[in-house]
Amino acid sequence: RAKSAGGNRFETADAEADARAITRHGLTNALPAALERNEFFIEYQPLVHLGDGSVHGAEALVRWCHPQHGVLGPDRFIPLAEHTGLIVPLGRWVLEESVRQARFWQKRHSDGGPLRINVNLSPMQLHHPGLVSDTVDVLERAGLEPGALCLEVTESALIGADDDLLKPLRQLAEMGVDIALDDFGTGYSNLANLRRLPVSVLKLDRSFTQSMQQHPADAVDLKIVEGIVSLAHSLKLAVTVEGVETGAQAAQLRELGCDTAQGWYYARPGAPDRIHTLLLADAV
Ligand code: C2E
Ligand code: MG
Ligand code: MG
Ligand code: MG
């Protein structure tokens, strides 16, 4: 990188980089104790049928209530936890807690149809040999049927995945657990590759939804979404869209044939009580 003319700016940039590295280091070191002290909590964001606005489930999104830095989003600490391996016990905690929560909602809304819970998995969890047995264990203890759980894996985590990596996902899928391909469209996976993966849901990345906001909507992205939806449906996959922020986007995506949606237009991620309230209300 070229040195900037003003030496000061360069030093400032260096100092900022140092400060960030120090924070990263501090956060990384604090992770294990944070897990023991229960500093993590989960917010839930409803998943909504595009057709009628009814809530059919929620995605669990982890946060860290840090004693000095306040509430930190997952982008600040999941990569650190992934790097140190702490993601395995942290991920297990998220799974256990959110599955228990989902069972609780189900019990209180027995007439509300099948309520589902989506949980994110990071690449290291996929490689961990305990994934299948831990998941079975968590479901059994909570009394949740496997069909109510959806595990979200990013497209990039599965790029070039060999059979060893896919085996646990296949086992889970055979038990009835849904596997979703998260942030779909941001990786470079071969679409034909989809047939090989044990996935039943595509979660279309937020960037596609955002392009719907342009007036007129970006024609190329419209065509791409249309293509993805028809491909997905021909492979019997459901399509969920992320990041729906406006009614216009929701209408457009409904028109394009997407099945379910998630986004601020419906609800921001929030406390479990919020989902309870939305379930009582029938629709968002
Ligand atoms: P993701 O799985 O793609 O989750 C969706 C992200 O989009 C969430 O960010 C959510 O708050 C945000 N979002 C939802 N609706 C809207 C909207 O309408 N507009 C905009 N601009 N954003 C919206 P969040 O909670 O910061 O999570 C970021 C990522 O962290 C997640 O992306 C997921 O990859 C990861 N993550 C979250 N919880 C966990 C976890 O328990 N385990 C693992 N391994 N990863 C997690
Ligand atoms: Mg996700
Ligand atoms: Mg996503
Ligand atoms: Mg995303």
Coordinates of C-alpha atoms and ligand atoms in Angstrom, one line a residue:
R1 CA 0.0 0.0 0.0
A2 CA 1.3 3.5 -0.8
K3 CA 2.3 5.7 2.0
S4 CA 0.0 8.7 2.3
A5 CA 1.5 12.1 2.0
G6 CA 0.6 13.1 5.5
G7 CA 2.5 10.8 7.8
N8 CA 0.0 11.5 10.6
R9 CA -2.9 9.8 8.7
F10 CA -0.8 6.8 8.2
E11 CA 0.0 6.6 11.9
T12 CA -3.7 7.1 12.8
A13 CA -4.7 4.3 10.5
D14 CA -2.0 2.1 12.1
A15 CA -3.2 3.0 15.6
E16 CA -6.8 2.2 14.7
A17 CA -5.7 -1.2 13.3
D18 CA -3.7 -1.8 16.6
A19 CA -6.8 -0.9 18.7
R20 CA -8.9 -3.2 16.7
A21 CA -6.4 -6.0 17.0
I22 CA -6.2 -5.4 20.8
T23 CA -10.0 -5.5 21.1
R24 CA -10.1 -8.7 19.0
H25 CA -7.5 -10.2 21.2
G26 CA -9.3 -9.1 24.4
L27 CA -12.7 -10.4 23.1
T28 CA -11.1 -13.7 22.1
N29 CA -9.6 -14.2 25.5
A30 CA -12.9 -13.3 27.2
L31 CA -15.0 -15.8 25.2
P32 CA -14.7 -18.9 27.4
A33 CA -15.5 -17.1 30.7
A34 CA -18.4 -15.3 28.9
L35 CA -19.9 -18.6 28.1
E36 CA -19.6 -19.8 31.7
R37 CA -21.1 -16.6 33.0
N38 CA -24.0 -16.8 30.6
E39 CA -23.3 -13.5 28.9
F40 CA -24.7 -14.7 25.6
F41 CA -28.4 -14.5 24.8
I42 CA -30.6 -15.2 21.8
E43 CA -32.8 -12.9 19.8
Y44 CA -35.5 -14.4 17.6
Q45 CA -36.6 -13.1 14.3
P46 CA -39.9 -14.3 12.8
L47 CA -40.1 -16.2 9.6
V48 CA -43.2 -15.3 7.7
H49 CA -45.3 -16.9 4.9
L50 CA -45.2 -14.4 2.1
G51 CA -48.7 -15.4 1.1
D52 CA -50.6 -14.5 4.2
G53 CA -48.1 -13.0 6.6
S54 CA -48.5 -15.8 9.1
V55 CA -45.6 -16.6 11.3
H56 CA -44.3 -20.2 10.9
G57 CA -41.1 -20.0 12.8
A58 CA -38.1 -17.9 13.9
E59 CA -34.4 -17.8 13.4
A60 CA -32.2 -17.8 16.5
L61 CA -29.5 -15.0 16.4
V62 CA -27.0 -15.0 19.2
R63 CA -25.7 -11.8 20.9
W64 CA -23.1 -11.2 23.6
C65 CA -23.9 -8.8 26.4
H66 CA -20.3 -7.8 27.2
P67 CA -19.8 -6.2 30.6
Q68 CA -17.7 -3.3 29.1
H69 CA -18.6 -3.1 25.5
G70 CA -22.4 -3.6 25.8
V71 CA -24.3 -5.8 23.4
L72 CA -22.2 -7.2 20.6
G73 CA -23.6 -8.7 17.4
P74 CA -22.5 -12.0 16.1
D75 CA -20.3 -10.5 13.4
R76 CA -18.0 -9.2 16.2
F77 CA -17.4 -12.5 17.9
I78 CA -18.5 -15.5 15.9
P79 CA -15.4 -15.4 13.7
L80 CA -13.3 -15.3 16.9
A81 CA -15.2 -18.2 18.4
E82 CA -14.8 -20.1 15.1
H83 CA -11.1 -19.4 15.1
T84 CA -10.5 -20.7 18.7
G85 CA -12.9 -23.6 18.5
L86 CA -15.2 -22.1 21.2
I87 CA -17.9 -22.0 18.5
V88 CA -18.5 -25.7 19.3
P89 CA -19.7 -25.3 22.9
L90 CA -21.3 -21.9 22.1
G91 CA -23.1 -23.4 19.1
R92 CA -24.3 -26.3 21.2
W93 CA -25.7 -23.8 23.8
V94 CA -27.5 -21.8 21.1
L95 CA -29.0 -25.0 19.7
E96 CA -30.1 -26.3 23.1
E97 CA -31.6 -23.0 24.2
S98 CA -33.5 -22.2 21.0
V99 CA -34.8 -25.8 20.6
R100 CA -36.1 -25.6 24.2
Q101 CA -37.7 -22.2 23.4
A102 CA -39.3 -23.6 20.3
R103 CA -40.9 -26.4 22.2
F104 CA -42.2 -23.9 24.7
W105 CA -43.9 -21.9 22.0
Q106 CA -45.3 -25.0 20.5
K107 CA -46.8 -26.1 23.8
R108 CA -48.4 -22.7 24.3
H109 CA -49.8 -22.5 20.8
S110 CA -50.8 -26.1 20.1
D111 CA -53.4 -25.0 17.6
G112 CA -51.0 -22.7 15.8
G113 CA -49.7 -25.4 13.4
P114 CA -46.1 -26.6 13.3
L115 CA -43.8 -23.9 14.6
R116 CA -40.2 -24.2 13.4
I117 CA -36.9 -23.0 14.7
N118 CA -33.9 -22.1 12.5
V119 CA -30.4 -22.3 14.0
N120 CA -27.2 -21.2 12.3
L121 CA -24.2 -23.6 12.1
S122 CA -20.7 -22.5 11.4
P123 CA -18.2 -24.5 9.4
M124 CA -16.3 -25.8 12.4
Q125 CA -19.5 -27.2 13.9
L126 CA -20.0 -29.0 10.6
H127 CA -16.6 -30.6 11.0
H128 CA -17.2 -31.6 14.6
P129 CA -17.9 -35.3 15.1
G130 CA -20.5 -34.7 17.7
L131 CA -22.9 -32.8 15.5
V132 CA -25.4 -35.5 14.8
S133 CA -25.4 -37.0 18.3
D134 CA -25.6 -33.6 20.0
T135 CA -28.5 -32.6 17.8
V136 CA -30.4 -35.8 18.4
D137 CA -29.8 -35.4 22.1
V138 CA -31.0 -31.8 22.3
L139 CA -34.2 -32.6 20.3
E140 CA -35.0 -35.6 22.5
R141 CA -34.4 -33.8 25.8
A142 CA -36.6 -30.9 24.7
G143 CA -39.2 -33.2 23.1
L144 CA -39.1 -31.3 19.8
E145 CA -39.7 -33.3 16.6
P146 CA -36.8 -33.2 14.2
G147 CA -39.0 -31.8 11.5
A148 CA -39.4 -28.6 13.5
L149 CA -35.7 -27.8 13.3
C150 CA -33.9 -26.2 10.4
L151 CA -30.1 -25.9 10.5
E152 CA -28.7 -23.0 8.4
V153 CA -25.4 -23.5 6.7
T154 CA -23.8 -20.9 4.4
E155 CA -23.3 -21.6 0.8
S156 CA -19.6 -20.9 1.2
A157 CA -19.2 -23.5 4.0
L158 CA -20.4 -26.2 1.5
I159 CA -18.4 -25.1 -1.5
G160 CA -16.3 -28.1 -2.5
A161 CA -17.7 -30.1 0.3
D162 CA -16.8 -33.8 0.0
D163 CA -18.9 -36.7 1.1
D164 CA -17.3 -36.8 4.6
L165 CA -18.5 -33.3 5.3
L166 CA -22.0 -33.9 3.8
K167 CA -22.5 -37.2 5.7
P168 CA -23.6 -35.7 9.0
L169 CA -25.9 -33.3 7.2
R170 CA -27.4 -36.2 5.2
Q171 CA -28.0 -38.1 8.4
L172 CA -29.8 -35.2 9.9
A173 CA -31.8 -34.7 6.8
E174 CA -32.8 -38.3 6.9
M175 CA -34.1 -37.8 10.4
G176 CA -36.3 -35.0 9.1
V177 CA -34.2 -32.0 10.1
D178 CA -34.3 -29.4 7.4
I179 CA -31.1 -28.0 6.1
A180 CA -31.1 -24.5 4.6
L181 CA -28.4 -23.0 2.4
D182 CA -27.9 -19.5 4.0
D183 CA -26.8 -16.4 2.2
F184 CA -27.5 -18.1 -1.1
G185 CA -26.3 -16.3 -4.2
T186 CA -23.2 -14.8 -2.5
G187 CA -20.9 -17.8 -3.0
Y188 CA -19.9 -19.2 -6.4
S189 CA -21.3 -22.6 -6.0
N190 CA -22.3 -24.5 -9.2
L191 CA -26.0 -24.5 -9.3
A192 CA -26.0 -28.1 -10.6
N193 CA -24.2 -28.9 -7.4
L194 CA -27.4 -28.2 -5.5
R195 CA -28.7 -31.6 -6.4
R196 CA -25.8 -33.2 -4.5
L197 CA -26.5 -31.3 -1.2
P198 CA -29.0 -32.5 1.4
V199 CA -30.7 -29.1 1.5
S200 CA -34.4 -28.4 1.5
V201 CA -34.4 -24.6 1.8
L202 CA -32.6 -21.8 0.0
K203 CA -32.2 -18.6 1.9
L204 CA -31.7 -15.9 -0.8
D205 CA -29.2 -13.4 0.4
R206 CA -30.2 -9.9 1.5
S207 CA -28.4 -8.3 -1.4
F208 CA -31.1 -9.6 -3.9
T209 CA -33.8 -8.2 -1.7
Q210 CA -32.0 -4.9 -1.5
S211 CA -31.8 -4.6 -5.3
M212 CA -35.6 -4.7 -5.3
Q213 CA -35.6 -1.3 -3.7
Q214 CA -34.2 0.4 -6.8
H215 CA -36.8 2.2 -9.1
P216 CA -37.2 0.6 -11.4
A217 CA -36.0 -2.6 -9.8
D218 CA -32.8 -3.9 -11.3
A219 CA -34.0 -5.9 -14.2
V220 CA -31.1 -8.3 -14.1
D221 CA -31.5 -9.1 -10.4
L222 CA -35.2 -9.7 -11.0
K223 CA -34.4 -12.2 -13.7
I224 CA -31.8 -13.9 -11.5
V225 CA -34.3 -14.3 -8.6
E226 CA -36.9 -15.6 -11.0
G227 CA -34.4 -18.1 -12.3
I228 CA -33.3 -19.2 -8.8
V229 CA -36.9 -19.6 -7.6
S230 CA -37.9 -21.7 -10.6
L231 CA -34.7 -23.9 -10.2
A232 CA -35.3 -24.2 -6.5
H233 CA -38.9 -25.2 -7.0
S234 CA -38.1 -27.8 -9.7
L235 CA -35.6 -29.3 -7.2
K236 CA -38.4 -29.3 -4.5
L237 CA -36.6 -26.7 -2.4
A238 CA -38.4 -23.9 -0.6
V239 CA -37.2 -20.3 -1.0
T240 CA -36.8 -17.9 1.9
V241 CA -35.8 -14.3 1.4
E242 CA -33.7 -12.4 3.8
G243 CA -33.7 -8.7 4.6
V244 CA -37.2 -7.7 3.6
E245 CA -37.4 -4.0 4.7
T246 CA -40.4 -2.7 2.7
G247 CA -43.9 -3.7 1.7
A248 CA -42.9 -3.1 -1.9
Q249 CA -40.0 -5.7 -1.6
A250 CA -42.4 -8.2 0.0
A251 CA -44.9 -7.7 -2.8
Q252 CA -42.3 -8.1 -5.5
L253 CA -40.8 -11.2 -3.9
R254 CA -44.2 -12.7 -3.5
E255 CA -44.8 -12.1 -7.2
L256 CA -41.6 -13.8 -8.0
G257 CA -42.8 -16.9 -6.2
C258 CA -40.7 -16.9 -3.0
D259 CA -42.3 -18.8 -0.2
T260 CA -41.2 -17.3 3.1
A261 CA -39.5 -14.1 4.2
Q262 CA -37.7 -12.5 7.1
G263 CA -36.8 -8.9 7.6
W264 CA -37.4 -5.7 9.4
Y265 CA -40.6 -5.0 7.5
Y266 CA -42.1 -7.8 9.5
A267 CA -40.1 -7.7 12.7
R268 CA -36.6 -7.0 14.0
P269 CA -34.9 -9.8 15.9
G270 CA -36.2 -9.6 19.5
A271 CA -36.9 -11.3 22.8
P272 CA -38.8 -14.6 22.8
D273 CA -41.9 -12.9 24.1
R274 CA -42.3 -11.1 20.9
I275 CA -42.7 -14.3 18.9
H276 CA -45.3 -15.4 21.5
T277 CA -47.2 -12.2 20.8
L278 CA -47.0 -12.5 17.1
L279 CA -48.2 -16.1 17.2
L280 CA -51.2 -14.9 19.2
A281 CA -51.9 -12.3 16.6
D282 CA -52.0 -14.8 13.7
A283 CA -50.1 -12.6 11.3
V284 CA -47.4 -9.9 11.4
Ligands
C2E1 P1 -27.7 -14.6 8.9 O1 -27.9 -16.0 9.3 O2 -27.8 -14.4 7.4 O3 -28.8 -13.8 9.6 C1 -29.5 -12.7 9.1 C2 -28.9 -11.4 9.5 O4 -29.6 -10.3 8.9 C3 -29.1 -11.1 11.0 O5 -27.9 -10.3 11.4 C4 -30.3 -10.3 11.1 O6 -30.4 -9.5 12.3 C5 -30.1 -9.4 9.8 N1 -31.4 -8.9 9.3 C6 -32.6 -9.5 9.4 N2 -33.6 -8.8 8.8 C7 -32.9 -7.7 8.2 C8 -33.4 -6.6 7.4 O7 -34.5 -6.5 7.1 N3 -32.4 -5.7 7.0 C9 -31.1 -5.9 7.4 N4 -30.2 -5.0 7.0 N5 -30.7 -6.9 8.1 C10 -31.6 -7.8 8.6 P2 -27.2 -10.7 12.8 O8 -28.1 -11.0 13.9 O9 -26.2 -9.5 13.0 O10 -26.4 -12.0 12.4 C11 -25.3 -11.9 11.5 C12 -24.8 -13.3 11.1 O11 -24.2 -13.9 12.3 C13 -25.9 -14.3 10.7 O12 -26.3 -14.0 9.4 C14 -25.3 -15.6 11.0 O13 -24.5 -15.9 9.9 C15 -24.4 -15.3 12.1 N6 -25.0 -15.9 13.4 C16 -26.0 -15.4 14.2 N7 -26.2 -16.2 15.2 C17 -25.4 -17.3 15.0 C18 -25.2 -18.5 15.8 O14 -25.9 -18.8 16.8 N8 -24.2 -19.3 15.3 C19 -23.5 -19.1 14.2 N9 -22.6 -20.0 13.8 N10 -23.7 -18.0 13.5 C20 -24.6 -17.1 13.9
MG2 MG -29.0 -17.5 9.1
MG3 MG -28.6 -15.4 6.0
MG4 MG -26.9 -13.1 5.8

